[in-house]
Coordinates of C-alpha atoms and ligand atoms in Angstrom, one line a residue:
X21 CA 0.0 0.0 0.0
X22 CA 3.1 2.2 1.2
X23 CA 4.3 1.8 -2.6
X24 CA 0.8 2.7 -3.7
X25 CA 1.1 6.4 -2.1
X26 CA 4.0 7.8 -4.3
X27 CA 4.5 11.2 -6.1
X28 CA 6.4 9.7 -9.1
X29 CA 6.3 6.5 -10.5
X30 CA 7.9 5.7 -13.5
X31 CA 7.8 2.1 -15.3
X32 CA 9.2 0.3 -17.7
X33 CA 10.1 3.9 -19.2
X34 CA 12.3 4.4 -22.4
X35 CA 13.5 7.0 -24.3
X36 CA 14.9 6.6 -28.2
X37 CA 17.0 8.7 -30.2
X38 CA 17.1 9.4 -33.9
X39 CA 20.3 9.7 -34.8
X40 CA 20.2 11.9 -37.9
X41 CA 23.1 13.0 -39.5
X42 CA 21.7 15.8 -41.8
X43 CA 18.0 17.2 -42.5
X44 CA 17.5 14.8 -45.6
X45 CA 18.0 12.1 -43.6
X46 CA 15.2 13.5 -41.0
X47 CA 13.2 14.0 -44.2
X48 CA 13.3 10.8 -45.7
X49 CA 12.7 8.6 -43.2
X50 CA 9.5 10.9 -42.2
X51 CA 8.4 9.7 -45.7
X52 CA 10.1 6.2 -46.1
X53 CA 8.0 3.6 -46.5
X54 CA 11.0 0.8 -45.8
X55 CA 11.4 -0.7 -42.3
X56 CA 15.1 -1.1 -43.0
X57 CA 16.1 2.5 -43.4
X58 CA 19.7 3.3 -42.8
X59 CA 18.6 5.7 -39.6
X60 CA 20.8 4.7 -36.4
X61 CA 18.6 4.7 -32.9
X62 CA 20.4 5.1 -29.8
X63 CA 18.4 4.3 -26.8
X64 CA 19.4 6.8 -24.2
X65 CA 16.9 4.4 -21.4
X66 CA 16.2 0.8 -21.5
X67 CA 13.3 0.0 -19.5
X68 CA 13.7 2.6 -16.2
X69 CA 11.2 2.1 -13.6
X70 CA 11.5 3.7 -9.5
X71 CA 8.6 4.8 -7.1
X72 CA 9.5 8.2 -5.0
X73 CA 7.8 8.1 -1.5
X74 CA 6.0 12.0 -1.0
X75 CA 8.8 14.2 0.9
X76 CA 11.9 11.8 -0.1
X77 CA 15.3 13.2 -1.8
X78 CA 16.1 10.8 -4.3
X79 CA 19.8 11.2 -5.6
X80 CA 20.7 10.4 -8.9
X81 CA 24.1 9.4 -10.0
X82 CA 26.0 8.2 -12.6
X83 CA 29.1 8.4 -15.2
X84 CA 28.4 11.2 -17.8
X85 CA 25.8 9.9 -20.6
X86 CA 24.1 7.5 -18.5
X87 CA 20.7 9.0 -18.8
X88 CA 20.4 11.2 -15.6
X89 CA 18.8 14.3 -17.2
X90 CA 16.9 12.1 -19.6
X91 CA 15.1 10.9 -16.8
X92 CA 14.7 14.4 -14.9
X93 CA 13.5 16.2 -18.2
X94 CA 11.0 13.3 -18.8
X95 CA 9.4 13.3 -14.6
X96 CA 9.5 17.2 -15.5
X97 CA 7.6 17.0 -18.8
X98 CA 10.3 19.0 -20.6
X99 CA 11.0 15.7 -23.0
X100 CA 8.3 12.2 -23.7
X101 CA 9.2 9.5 -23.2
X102 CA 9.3 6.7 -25.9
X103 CA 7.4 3.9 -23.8
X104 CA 6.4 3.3 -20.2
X105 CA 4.4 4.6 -17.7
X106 CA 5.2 8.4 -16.0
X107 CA 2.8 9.6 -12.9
X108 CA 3.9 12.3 -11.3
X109 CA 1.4 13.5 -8.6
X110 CA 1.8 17.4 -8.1
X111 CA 3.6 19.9 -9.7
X112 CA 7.5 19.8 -11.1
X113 CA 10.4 22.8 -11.2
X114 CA 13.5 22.1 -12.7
X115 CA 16.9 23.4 -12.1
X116 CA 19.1 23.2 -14.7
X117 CA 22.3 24.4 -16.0
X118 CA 20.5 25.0 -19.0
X119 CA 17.0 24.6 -18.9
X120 CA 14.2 27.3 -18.4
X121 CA 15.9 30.3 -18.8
X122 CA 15.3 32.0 -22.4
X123 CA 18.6 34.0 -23.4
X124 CA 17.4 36.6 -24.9
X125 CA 14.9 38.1 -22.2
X126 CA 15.9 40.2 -18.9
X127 CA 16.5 38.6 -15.3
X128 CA 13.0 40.4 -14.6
X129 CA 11.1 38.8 -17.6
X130 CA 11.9 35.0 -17.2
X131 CA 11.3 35.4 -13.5
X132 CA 7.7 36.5 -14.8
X133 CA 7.4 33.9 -17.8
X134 CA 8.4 31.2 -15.6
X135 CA 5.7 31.8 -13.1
X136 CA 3.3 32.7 -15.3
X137 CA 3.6 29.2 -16.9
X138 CA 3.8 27.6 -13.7
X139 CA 0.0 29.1 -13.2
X140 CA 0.7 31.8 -11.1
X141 CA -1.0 35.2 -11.1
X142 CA 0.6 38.4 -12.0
X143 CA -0.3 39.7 -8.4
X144 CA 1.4 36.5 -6.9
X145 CA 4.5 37.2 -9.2
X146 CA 4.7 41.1 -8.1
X147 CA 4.5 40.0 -4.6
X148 CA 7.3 37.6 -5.0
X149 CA 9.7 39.4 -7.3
X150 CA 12.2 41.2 -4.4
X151 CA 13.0 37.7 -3.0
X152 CA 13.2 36.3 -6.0
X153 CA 15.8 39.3 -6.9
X154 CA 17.4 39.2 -3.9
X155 CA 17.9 35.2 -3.1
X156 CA 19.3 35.0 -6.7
X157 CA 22.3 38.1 -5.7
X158 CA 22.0 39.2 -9.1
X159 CA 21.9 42.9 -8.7
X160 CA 21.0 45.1 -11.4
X161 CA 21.8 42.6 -13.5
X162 CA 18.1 41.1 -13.2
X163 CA 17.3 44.3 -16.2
X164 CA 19.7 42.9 -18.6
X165 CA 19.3 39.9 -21.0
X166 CA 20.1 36.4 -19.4
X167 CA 22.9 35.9 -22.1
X168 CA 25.1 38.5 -20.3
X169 CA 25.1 36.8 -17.6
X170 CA 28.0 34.3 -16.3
X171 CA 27.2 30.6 -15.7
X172 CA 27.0 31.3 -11.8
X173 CA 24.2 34.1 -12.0
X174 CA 21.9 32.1 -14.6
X175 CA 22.1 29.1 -12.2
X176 CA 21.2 31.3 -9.2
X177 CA 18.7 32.6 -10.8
X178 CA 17.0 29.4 -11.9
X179 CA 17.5 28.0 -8.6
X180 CA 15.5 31.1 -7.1
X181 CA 12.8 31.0 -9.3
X182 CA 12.2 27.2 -9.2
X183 CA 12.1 27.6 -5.5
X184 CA 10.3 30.4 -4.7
X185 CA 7.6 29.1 -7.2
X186 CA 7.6 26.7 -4.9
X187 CA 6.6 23.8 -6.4
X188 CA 5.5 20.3 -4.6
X189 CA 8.7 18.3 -6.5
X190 CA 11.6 20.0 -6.8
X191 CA 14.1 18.7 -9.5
X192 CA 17.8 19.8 -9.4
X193 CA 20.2 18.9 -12.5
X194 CA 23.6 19.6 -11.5
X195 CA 23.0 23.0 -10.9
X196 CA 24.8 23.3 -7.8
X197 CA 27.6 22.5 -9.5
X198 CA 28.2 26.2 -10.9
X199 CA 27.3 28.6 -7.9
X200 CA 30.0 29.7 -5.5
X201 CA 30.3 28.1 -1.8
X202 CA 27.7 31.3 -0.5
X203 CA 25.5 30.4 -3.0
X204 CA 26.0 26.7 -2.4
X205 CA 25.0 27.2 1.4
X206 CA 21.6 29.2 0.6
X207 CA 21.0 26.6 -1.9
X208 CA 21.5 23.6 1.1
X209 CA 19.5 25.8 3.7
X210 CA 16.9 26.1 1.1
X211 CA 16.4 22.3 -0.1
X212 CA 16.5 21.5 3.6
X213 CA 13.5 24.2 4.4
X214 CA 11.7 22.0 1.7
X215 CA 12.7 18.5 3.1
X216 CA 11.1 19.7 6.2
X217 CA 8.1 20.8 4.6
X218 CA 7.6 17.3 3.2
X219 CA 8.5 18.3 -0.7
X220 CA 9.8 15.7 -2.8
X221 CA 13.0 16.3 -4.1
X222 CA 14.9 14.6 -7.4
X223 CA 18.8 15.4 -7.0
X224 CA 20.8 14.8 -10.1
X225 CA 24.2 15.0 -9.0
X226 CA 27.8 14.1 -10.1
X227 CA 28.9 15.3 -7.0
X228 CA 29.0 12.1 -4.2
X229 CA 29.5 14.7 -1.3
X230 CA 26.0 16.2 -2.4
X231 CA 24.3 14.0 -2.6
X232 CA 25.1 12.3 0.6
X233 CA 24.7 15.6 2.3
X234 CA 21.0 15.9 0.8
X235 CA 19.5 12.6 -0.2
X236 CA 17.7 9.7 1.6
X237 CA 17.7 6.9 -1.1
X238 CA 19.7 7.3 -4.3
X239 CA 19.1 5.5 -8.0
X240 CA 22.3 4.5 -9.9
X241 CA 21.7 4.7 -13.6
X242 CA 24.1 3.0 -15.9
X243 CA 24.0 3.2 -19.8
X244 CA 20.4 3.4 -19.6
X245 CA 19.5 1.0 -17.1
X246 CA 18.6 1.5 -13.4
X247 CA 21.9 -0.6 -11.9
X248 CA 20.7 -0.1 -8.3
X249 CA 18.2 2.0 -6.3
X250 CA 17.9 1.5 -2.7
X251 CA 19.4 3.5 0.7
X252 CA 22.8 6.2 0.5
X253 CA 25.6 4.2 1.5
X254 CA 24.5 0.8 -0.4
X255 CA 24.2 2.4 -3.4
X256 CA 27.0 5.0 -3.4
X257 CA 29.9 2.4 -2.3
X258 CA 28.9 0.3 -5.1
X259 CA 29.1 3.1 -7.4
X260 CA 32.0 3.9 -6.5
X261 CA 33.4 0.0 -6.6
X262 CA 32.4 0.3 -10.4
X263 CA 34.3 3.7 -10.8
X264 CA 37.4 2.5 -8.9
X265 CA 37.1 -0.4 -11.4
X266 CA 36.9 1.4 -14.4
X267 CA 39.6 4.3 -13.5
X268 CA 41.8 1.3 -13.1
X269 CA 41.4 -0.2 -16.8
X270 CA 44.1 1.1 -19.4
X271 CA 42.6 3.9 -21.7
X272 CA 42.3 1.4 -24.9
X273 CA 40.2 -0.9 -22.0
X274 CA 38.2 1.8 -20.9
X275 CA 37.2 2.7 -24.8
X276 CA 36.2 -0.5 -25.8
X277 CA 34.0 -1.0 -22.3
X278 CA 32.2 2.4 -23.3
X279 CA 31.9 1.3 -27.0
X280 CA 30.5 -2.3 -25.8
X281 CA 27.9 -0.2 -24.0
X282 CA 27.2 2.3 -26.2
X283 CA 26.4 -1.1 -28.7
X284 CA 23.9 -2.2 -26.3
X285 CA 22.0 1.6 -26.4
X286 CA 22.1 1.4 -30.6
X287 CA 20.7 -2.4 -30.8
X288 CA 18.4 -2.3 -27.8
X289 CA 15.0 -4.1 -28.9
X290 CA 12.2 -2.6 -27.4
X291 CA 9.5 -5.6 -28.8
X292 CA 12.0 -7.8 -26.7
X293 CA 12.0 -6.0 -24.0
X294 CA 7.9 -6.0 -24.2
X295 CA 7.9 -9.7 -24.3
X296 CA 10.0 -9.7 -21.5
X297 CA 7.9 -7.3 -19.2
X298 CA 4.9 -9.2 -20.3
X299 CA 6.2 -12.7 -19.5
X300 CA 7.4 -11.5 -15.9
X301 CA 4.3 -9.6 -15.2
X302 CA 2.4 -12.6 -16.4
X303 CA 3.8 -14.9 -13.9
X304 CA 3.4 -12.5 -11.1
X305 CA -0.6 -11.8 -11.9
X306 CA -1.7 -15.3 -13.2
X307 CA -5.3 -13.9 -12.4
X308 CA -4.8 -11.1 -15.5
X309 CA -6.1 -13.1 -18.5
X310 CA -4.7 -11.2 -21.4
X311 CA -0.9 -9.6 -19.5
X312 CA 0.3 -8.9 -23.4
X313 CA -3.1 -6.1 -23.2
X314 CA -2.0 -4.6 -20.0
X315 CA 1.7 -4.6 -20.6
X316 CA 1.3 -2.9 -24.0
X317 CA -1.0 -0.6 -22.3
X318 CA 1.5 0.4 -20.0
X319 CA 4.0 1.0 -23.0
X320 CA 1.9 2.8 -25.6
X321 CA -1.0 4.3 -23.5
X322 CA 0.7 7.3 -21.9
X323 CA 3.1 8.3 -25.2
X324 CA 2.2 10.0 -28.7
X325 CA 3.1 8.4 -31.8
X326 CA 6.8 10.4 -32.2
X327 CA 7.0 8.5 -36.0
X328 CA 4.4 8.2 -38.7
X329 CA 2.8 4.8 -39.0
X330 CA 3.3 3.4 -42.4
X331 CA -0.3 3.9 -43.0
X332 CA -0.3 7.9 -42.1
X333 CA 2.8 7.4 -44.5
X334 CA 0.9 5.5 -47.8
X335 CA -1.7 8.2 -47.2
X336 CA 0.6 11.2 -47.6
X337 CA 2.0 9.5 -50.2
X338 CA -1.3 9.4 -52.0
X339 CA -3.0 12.8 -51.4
X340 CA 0.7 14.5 -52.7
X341 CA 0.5 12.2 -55.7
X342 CA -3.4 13.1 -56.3
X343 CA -2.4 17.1 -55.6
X344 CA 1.0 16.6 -58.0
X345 CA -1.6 14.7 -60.9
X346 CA -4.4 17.3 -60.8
X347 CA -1.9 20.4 -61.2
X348 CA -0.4 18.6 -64.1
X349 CA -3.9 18.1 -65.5
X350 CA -4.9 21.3 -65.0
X351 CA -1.7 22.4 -66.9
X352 CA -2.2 20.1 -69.5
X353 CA -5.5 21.4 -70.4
X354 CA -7.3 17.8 -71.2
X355 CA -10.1 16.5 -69.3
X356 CA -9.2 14.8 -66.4
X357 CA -11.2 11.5 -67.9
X358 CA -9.1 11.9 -70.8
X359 CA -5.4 11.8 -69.0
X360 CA -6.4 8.5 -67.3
X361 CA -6.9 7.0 -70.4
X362 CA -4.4 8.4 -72.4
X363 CA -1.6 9.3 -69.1
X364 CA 0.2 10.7 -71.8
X365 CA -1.6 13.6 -72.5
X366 CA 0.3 15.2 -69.9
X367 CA 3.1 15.8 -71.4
X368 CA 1.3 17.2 -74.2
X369 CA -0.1 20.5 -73.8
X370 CA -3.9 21.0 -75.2
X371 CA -4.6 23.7 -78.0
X372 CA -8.0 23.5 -76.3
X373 CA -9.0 25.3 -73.7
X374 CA -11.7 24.5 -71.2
X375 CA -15.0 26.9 -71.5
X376 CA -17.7 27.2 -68.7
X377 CA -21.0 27.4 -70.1
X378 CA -24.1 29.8 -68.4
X379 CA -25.6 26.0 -67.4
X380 CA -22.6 25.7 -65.6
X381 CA -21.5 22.5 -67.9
X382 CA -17.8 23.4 -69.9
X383 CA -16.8 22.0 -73.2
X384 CA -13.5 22.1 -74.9
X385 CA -12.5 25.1 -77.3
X386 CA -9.8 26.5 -79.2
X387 CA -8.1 29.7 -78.0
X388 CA -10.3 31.5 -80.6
X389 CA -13.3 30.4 -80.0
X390 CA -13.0 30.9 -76.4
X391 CA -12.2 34.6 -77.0
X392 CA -15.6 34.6 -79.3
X393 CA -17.6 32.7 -76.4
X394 CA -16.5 35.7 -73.7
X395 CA -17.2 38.8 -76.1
X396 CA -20.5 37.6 -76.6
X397 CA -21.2 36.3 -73.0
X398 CA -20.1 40.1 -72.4
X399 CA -21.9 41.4 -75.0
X400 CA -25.1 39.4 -73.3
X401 CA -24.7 41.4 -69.5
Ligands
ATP29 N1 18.7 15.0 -28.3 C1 19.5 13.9 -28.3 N2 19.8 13.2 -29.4 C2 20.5 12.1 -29.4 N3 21.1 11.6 -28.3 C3 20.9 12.3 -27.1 C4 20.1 13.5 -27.0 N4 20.0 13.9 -25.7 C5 20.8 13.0 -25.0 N5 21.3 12.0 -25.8 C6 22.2 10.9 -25.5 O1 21.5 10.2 -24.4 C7 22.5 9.8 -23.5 C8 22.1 10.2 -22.1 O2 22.2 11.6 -22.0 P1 21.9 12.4 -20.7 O3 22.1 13.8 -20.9 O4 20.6 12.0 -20.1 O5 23.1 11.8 -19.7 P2 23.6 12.3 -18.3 O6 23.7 11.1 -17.5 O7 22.7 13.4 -17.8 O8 25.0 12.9 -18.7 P3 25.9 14.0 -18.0 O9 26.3 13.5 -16.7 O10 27.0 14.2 -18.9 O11 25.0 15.2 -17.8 C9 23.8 10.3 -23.9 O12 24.5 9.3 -24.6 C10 23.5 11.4 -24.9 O13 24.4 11.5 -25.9

């Protein structure tokens, strides 16, 4: 029942990457009819799934490119997902090196556009905006476009407006990682006033002093798969078993480990890993009669169609060929009965043209007698 009463649940959750190399590529497989086209997939998650209890800190950690923010941006709705189930109960802000902040707009204006889209009133936002000035230690800087600013301010800033927003889960994506040690502190003070106010928190982290200083239970993702999940020092002296294991392999070891991994991401089969789901979840409910149903609910149910089905595809194919065929004809000048049965009419040009009668019938005419037929329709008005 406990597991029943979580703010986030993901399952079975995966994320796939196109890996286009140029537009045309993106292009052509929109429109390609073949299964086999030559477009690589990398799969950045492989089947995640983790419960977070209401007012936990979950830490997660893991080498670069294991999937950490792929995760965070998914719980926070920033990115879908590609399968699986994602229930997040209550409202997300994330804190991110680079998320949220657009460039190009003042301090003052992304502190407004952020709340506004986090459904707060203009009133709310005015009452708020000092603290929200004066957490962040910006100065007058808060007037000038966000792309003046240094690293430091932009994560200040986005830490002070995800928090004083305050939302119900807070997600942090290394963006401690840039402030100075003052900043560091307010941050700390901050996420602990939230702990204590029984917030959910989401800690991406590479830092293992971090996260031991502000987590309860930590998740350990590994090239796309959860490795471990379970409490602090469990989790965080295995991770660092595997890093202490890996520093120690010679730098032609350590490629080919990542390249074996990174193999695993591009050939991932996610029917496989359906089957898979299905079978387990089939022995652990034998009272669910059709598990395939409910497993490929839990898949497909939650996530838009990111790729055309092949029939979308033969349809577009059909109303461009239909749009490309009537402009022709139209060129051509024939009757459209007469280009189907003679298709090569329309490469031949008419000498006729097409005249519209009062009765509202038309009938074929040369150029001349169409110019006769309008001066006396004219001459008729
Ligand atoms: N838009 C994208 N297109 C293709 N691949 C992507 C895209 N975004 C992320 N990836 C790949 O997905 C994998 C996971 O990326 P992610 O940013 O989630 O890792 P991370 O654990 O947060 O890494 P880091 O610690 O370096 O921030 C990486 O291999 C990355 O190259």
């Amino acid at each position: 029942m406990a597991e029943e009463n979580y703010k986030i649940k993901v399952q079975n959750v995966t994320k796939e990457y196109d890996m286009f190399k140029t537009q045309s590529d993106k292009l052509k497989s929109f429109f390609s009819l073949s299964k086999k086209n030559k477009i690589h997939h990398f799969w950045s998650l492989m089947g995640i799934s983790f419960t977070v209890q209401p007012g936990e800190a979950l830490g997660i950690i893991g080498v670069n490119g294991s999937g950490k923010s792929t995760i965070s941006n998914i719980i926070s709705g920033i990115i879908p997902q590609t399968t699986g189930l994602v229930d997040v109960r209550g409202d997300t802000s994330i804190v991110a090196i680079n998320a949220g902040l657009r460039k190009n707009l003042t301090g003052r204006e992304n502190i407004r556009m952020k709340s506004l889209m986090q459904g707060l009133t203009n009133r709310q936002i005015d009452d708020m905006m000092d603290d929200i000035i004066a957490f962040a230690d910006i100065g007058d800087f808060v007037d000038q476009p966000v792309k003046d600013y240094s690293s430091g301010m932009r994560s200040r800033l986005g830490f002070s407006i995800a928090v004083h927003i305050k939302p119900d889960i807070l997600i942090i994506d290394e963006a401690l990682s840039v402030g100075d040690d003052t900043f560091y502190q307010k941050c700390v003070d901050k996420i602990d006033q939230f702990k204590e106010e029984g917030k959910t928190i989401i800690f991406v982290s590479h830092s293992l002093k971090q996260v031991r200083l502000l987590c309860d239970r930590v998740a350990w993702i590994n090239y796309g798969k959860l490795r471990k999940i379970g409490p602090m020092e469990e989790v965080v002296s295995e991770y660092q078993k595997f890093i202490k294991w890996f520093k120690s392999l010679s730098k032609k070891e350590k490629k080919q480990f990542q390249k074996k991994e990174k193999t695993i991401q591009k050939n991932f089969d996610i029917d496989k890993y359906q089957k898979e789901v299905t079978q387990e979840y089939a022995e652990s409910h034998p009272q669910d009669h059709n598990p395939a149903k409910t497993i490929h609910k839990r898949f497909y149910s939650e996530v838009m169609q990111e790729k055309m089905p092949w029939t979308a595809k033969i349809l577009t194919w059909v109303v461009l060929f239909a749009m490309v065929f009537f402009c022709l004809v139209n060129v051509s000048g024939h009757p459209t009965m007469a280009v189907v049965r003679h298709p090569s009419y329309i490469v031949n040009p008419s000498k006729k043209m097409r005249y519209q009668k009062k009765d509202g019938k038309s009938v074929m005419v040369t150029k001349h007698e169409y110019k006769q037929l309008e001066k006396h329709a004219w001459g008729q008005r």
